[in-house]
mmCIF file of C-alpha atoms in Angstrom:
data_model
loop_
_atom_site.group_PDB
_atom_site.id
_atom_site.type_symbol
_atom_site.label_atom_id
_atom_site.label_comp_id
_atom_site.label_asym_id
_atom_site.label_seq_id
_atom_site.Cartn_x
_atom_site.Cartn_y
_atom_site.Cartn_z
ATOM 1 C CA UNK A 274 197.421 171.759 139.957
ATOM 2 C CA UNK A 275 196.692 173.760 143.074
ATOM 3 C CA UNK A 276 193.015 174.145 143.846
ATOM 4 C CA UNK A 277 190.572 175.677 146.296
ATOM 5 C CA UNK A 278 187.215 174.141 147.224
ATOM 6 C CA UNK A 279 184.350 175.513 145.152
ATOM 7 C CA UNK A 280 181.862 177.840 146.811
ATOM 8 C CA UNK A 281 178.218 176.847 147.037
ATOM 9 C CA UNK A 282 177.115 179.657 144.733
ATOM 10 C CA UNK A 283 179.662 178.596 142.099
ATOM 11 C CA UNK A 284 178.546 174.984 142.308
ATOM 12 C CA UNK A 285 174.888 175.986 141.968
ATOM 13 C CA UNK A 286 175.651 178.224 138.971
ATOM 14 C CA UNK A 287 177.616 175.377 137.356
ATOM 15 C CA UNK A 288 174.777 172.918 137.977
ATOM 16 C CA UNK A 289 172.237 175.368 136.548
ATOM 17 C CA UNK A 290 174.310 175.941 133.396
ATOM 18 C CA UNK A 291 174.744 172.184 132.909
ATOM 19 C CA UNK A 292 171.019 171.656 133.433
ATOM 20 C CA UNK A 293 170.099 174.315 130.871
ATOM 21 C CA UNK A 294 172.638 172.986 128.353
ATOM 22 C CA UNK A 295 171.526 169.347 128.711
ATOM 23 C CA UNK A 296 167.856 170.316 128.597
ATOM 24 C CA UNK A 297 168.486 172.370 125.438
ATOM 25 C CA UNK A 298 170.287 169.486 123.741
ATOM 26 C CA UNK A 299 167.595 166.985 124.703
ATOM 27 C CA UNK A 300 164.777 169.317 123.606
ATOM 28 C CA UNK A 301 166.541 169.929 120.292
ATOM 29 C CA UNK A 302 167.048 166.193 119.788
ATOM 30 C CA UNK A 303 163.370 165.605 120.512
ATOM 31 C CA UNK A 304 162.203 168.251 118.054
ATOM 32 C CA UNK A 305 164.585 166.982 115.363
ATOM 33 C CA UNK A 306 163.465 163.404 115.924
ATOM 34 C CA UNK A 307 159.800 164.308 115.614
ATOM 35 C CA UNK A 308 160.465 166.493 112.555
ATOM 36 C CA UNK A 309 162.662 163.999 110.702
ATOM 37 C CA UNK A 310 160.866 160.787 111.705
ATOM 38 C CA UNK A 311 159.106 159.223 108.718
ATOM 39 C CA UNK A 312 155.358 159.756 108.489
ATOM 40 C CA UNK A 313 153.625 156.429 108.966
ATOM 41 C CA UNK A 314 151.263 154.794 111.396
ATOM 42 C CA UNK A 315 149.342 158.008 112.071
ATOM 43 C CA UNK A 316 146.417 156.026 113.358
ATOM 44 C CA UNK A 317 145.625 155.382 116.993
ATOM 45 C CA UNK A 318 146.146 151.743 117.901
ATOM 46 C CA UNK A 319 143.279 151.633 120.378
ATOM 47 C CA UNK A 320 140.263 153.793 121.215
ATOM 48 C CA UNK A 321 141.116 156.794 123.413
ATOM 49 C CA UNK A 322 144.856 156.244 122.850
ATOM 50 C CA UNK A 323 146.734 159.551 123.014
ATOM 51 C CA UNK A 324 149.709 158.575 120.869
ATOM 52 C CA UNK A 325 150.212 156.923 117.513
ATOM 53 C CA UNK A 326 152.631 154.180 116.458
ATOM 54 C CA UNK A 327 154.833 156.879 114.903
ATOM 55 C CA UNK A 328 154.891 158.837 118.186
ATOM 56 C CA UNK A 329 155.873 155.730 120.148
ATOM 57 C CA UNK A 330 158.676 154.725 117.765
ATOM 58 C CA UNK A 331 160.064 158.263 117.721
ATOM 59 C CA UNK A 332 159.876 158.387 121.545
ATOM 60 C CA UNK A 333 161.838 155.133 121.907
ATOM 61 C CA UNK A 334 164.484 156.364 119.446
ATOM 62 C CA UNK A 335 164.744 159.771 121.136
ATOM 63 C CA UNK A 336 164.903 158.223 124.629
ATOM 64 C CA UNK A 337 167.711 155.908 123.542
ATOM 65 C CA UNK A 338 169.754 158.832 122.214
ATOM 66 C CA UNK A 339 169.108 160.897 125.343
ATOM 67 C CA UNK A 340 170.006 158.045 127.678
ATOM 68 C CA UNK A 341 173.281 157.620 125.784
ATOM 69 C CA UNK A 342 174.059 161.366 125.634
ATOM 70 C CA UNK A 343 173.803 162.200 129.341
ATOM 71 C CA UNK A 344 176.242 159.613 130.758
ATOM 72 C CA UNK A 345 178.718 160.226 127.925
ATOM 73 C CA UNK A 346 178.527 163.987 128.491
ATOM 74 C CA UNK A 347 179.141 163.632 132.230
ATOM 75 C CA UNK A 348 181.844 160.970 131.891
ATOM 76 C CA UNK A 349 183.902 162.036 128.872
ATOM 77 C CA UNK A 350 184.079 165.845 129.156
ATOM 78 C CA UNK A 351 185.821 165.796 132.584
ATOM 79 C CA UNK A 352 188.545 163.656 131.001
ATOM 80 C CA UNK A 353 189.305 166.203 128.273
ATOM 81 C CA UNK A 354 191.432 169.339 128.638
ATOM 82 C CA UNK A 355 188.348 171.130 129.996
ATOM 83 C CA UNK A 356 188.489 168.900 133.123
ATOM 84 C CA UNK A 357 184.793 169.621 133.671
ATOM 85 C CA UNK A 358 181.442 169.577 131.963
ATOM 86 C CA UNK A 359 180.399 172.842 130.314
ATOM 87 C CA UNK A 360 178.630 174.304 133.374
ATOM 88 C CA UNK A 361 181.571 174.087 135.802
ATOM 89 C CA UNK A 362 184.002 175.037 133.039
ATOM 90 C CA UNK A 363 182.094 178.278 132.330
ATOM 91 C CA UNK A 364 182.122 179.155 136.046
ATOM 92 C CA UNK A 365 185.851 178.361 136.379
ATOM 93 C CA UNK A 366 185.518 175.087 138.249
ATOM 94 C CA UNK A 367 187.267 171.823 137.523
ATOM 95 C CA UNK A 368 186.677 168.232 138.536
ATOM 96 C CA UNK A 369 189.667 166.502 140.044
ATOM 97 C CA UNK A 370 190.713 163.731 142.387
ATOM 98 C CA UNK A 371 191.183 164.614 146.078
ATOM 99 C CA UNK A 372 194.917 165.201 145.539
ATOM 100 C CA UNK A 373 194.252 167.716 142.736
ATOM 101 C CA UNK A 374 195.208 165.457 139.820
ATOM 102 C CA UNK A 375 192.989 165.012 136.786
ATOM 103 C CA UNK A 376 190.234 162.419 136.852
ATOM 104 C CA UNK A 377 191.041 159.019 135.408
ATOM 105 C CA UNK A 378 188.670 156.807 133.416
ATOM 106 C CA UNK A 379 187.766 154.698 136.464
ATOM 107 C CA UNK A 380 187.173 157.748 138.682
ATOM 108 C CA UNK A 381 185.080 159.465 135.996
ATOM 109 C CA UNK A 382 183.059 156.298 135.459
ATOM 110 C CA UNK A 383 182.507 155.962 139.218
ATOM 111 C CA UNK A 384 181.414 159.618 139.412
ATOM 112 C CA UNK A 385 178.947 159.123 136.555
ATOM 113 C CA UNK A 386 177.532 155.950 138.114
ATOM 114 C CA UNK A 387 177.072 157.850 141.386
ATOM 115 C CA UNK A 388 175.161 160.578 139.555
ATOM 116 C CA UNK A 389 172.944 157.930 137.932
ATOM 117 C CA UNK A 390 172.242 156.389 141.355
ATOM 118 C CA UNK A 391 171.219 159.804 142.746
ATOM 119 C CA UNK A 392 169.010 160.436 139.702
ATOM 120 C CA UNK A 393 167.398 157.000 140.035
ATOM 121 C CA UNK A 394 166.718 157.531 143.737
ATOM 122 C CA UNK A 395 165.103 160.909 143.148
ATOM 123 C CA UNK A 396 162.971 159.806 140.202
ATOM 124 C CA UNK A 397 161.926 156.280 141.180
ATOM 125 C CA UNK A 398 161.599 156.053 144.988
ATOM 126 C CA UNK A 399 158.119 157.618 145.108
ATOM 127 C CA UNK A 400 156.673 155.623 142.178
ATOM 128 C CA UNK A 401 158.152 152.406 143.599
ATOM 129 C CA UNK A 402 156.129 152.816 146.791
ATOM 130 C CA UNK A 403 153.086 153.717 144.699
ATOM 131 C CA UNK A 404 153.424 150.356 142.893
ATOM 132 C CA UNK A 405 153.006 148.648 146.253
ATOM 133 C CA UNK A 406 149.804 150.671 146.715
ATOM 134 C CA UNK A 407 151.335 152.974 149.326
ATOM 135 C CA UNK A 408 150.735 156.315 147.576
ATOM 136 C CA UNK A 409 151.072 158.486 150.694
ATOM 137 C CA UNK A 410 154.320 156.786 151.742
ATOM 138 C CA UNK A 411 155.521 157.054 148.150
ATOM 139 C CA UNK A 412 154.797 160.764 148.012
ATOM 140 C CA UNK A 413 156.511 161.428 151.330
ATOM 141 C CA UNK A 414 159.480 159.196 150.472
ATOM 142 C CA UNK A 415 159.827 160.717 146.994
ATOM 143 C CA UNK A 416 159.765 164.229 148.401
ATOM 144 C CA UNK A 417 162.126 163.273 151.241
ATOM 145 C CA UNK A 418 164.715 161.761 148.889
ATOM 146 C CA UNK A 419 164.553 164.774 146.579
ATOM 147 C CA UNK A 420 165.009 167.194 149.498
ATOM 148 C CA UNK A 421 167.902 165.105 150.796
ATOM 149 C CA UNK A 422 169.692 164.971 147.435
ATOM 150 C CA UNK A 423 169.068 168.575 146.353
ATOM 151 C CA UNK A 424 169.176 170.396 149.717
ATOM 152 C CA UNK A 425 170.816 168.392 152.504
ATOM 153 C CA UNK A 426 173.729 166.929 150.527
ATOM 154 C CA UNK A 427 174.838 170.294 149.050
ATOM 155 C CA UNK A 428 174.545 172.046 152.423
ATOM 156 C CA UNK A 429 176.643 169.385 154.144
ATOM 157 C CA UNK A 430 179.221 169.661 151.354
ATOM 158 C CA UNK A 431 179.423 173.448 151.702
ATOM 159 C CA UNK A 432 179.927 173.161 155.469
ATOM 160 C CA UNK A 433 183.046 170.964 155.063
ATOM 161 C CA UNK A 434 186.443 172.706 154.939
ATOM 162 C CA UNK A 435 187.381 170.996 151.672
ATOM 163 C CA UNK A 436 183.897 171.505 150.175
ATOM 164 C CA UNK A 437 183.411 167.787 149.586
ATOM 165 C CA UNK A 438 180.147 166.132 150.463
ATOM 166 C CA UNK A 439 179.402 162.503 151.175
ATOM 167 C CA UNK A 440 179.080 161.522 147.500
ATOM 168 C CA UNK A 441 182.327 163.241 146.565
ATOM 169 C CA UNK A 442 184.164 161.497 149.389
ATOM 170 C CA UNK A 443 182.723 158.089 148.504
ATOM 171 C CA UNK A 444 183.288 158.508 144.769
ATOM 172 C CA UNK A 445 186.742 160.080 145.220
ATOM 173 C CA UNK A 446 186.449 163.328 143.281
ATOM 174 C CA UNK A 447 186.264 167.048 144.108
ATOM 175 C CA UNK A 448 184.793 170.168 142.527
ATOM 176 C CA UNK A 449 187.421 172.874 142.818
ATOM 177 C CA UNK A 450 188.342 176.357 141.691
ATOM 178 C CA UNK A 451 191.566 176.547 139.724
ATOM 179 C CA UNK A 452 194.176 178.959 141.063
#
């Protein structure tokens, strides 16, 4: 397969479509879980508690399904004939190895693990510092990591001739337009 590096606007559109799709699926799963979950334990377990035993059990069930859905979605779909998740596929982008060949199971798994590391850094760096009672450092660090992941990394990727950023080089995959 011959490919061209993806443009920044195409990558952003693909990310936005994936975000909307995943958010829609997760919201639907949450609503279905709360609607179908058996009615029991509708009493608060402690004074001033904002959730019931039913709410907690449904939340744990829903979170488990969501945490299984996202990695499977991002790991399995690029291995199918689509060669991308739904966002990039709709925009006309494909995920491939640096030589243009389709992703393999190990490369797709590595890509998914890299995405989970980025997500973990963005979500948990600030609260981790807050646990050590450094709330100002946590806020600055949390904001700094988010800006780095969502602004600096994409800009550095778009400035490269092959359109690959640091994560794509390390994890050995590319986002490309199909010719």
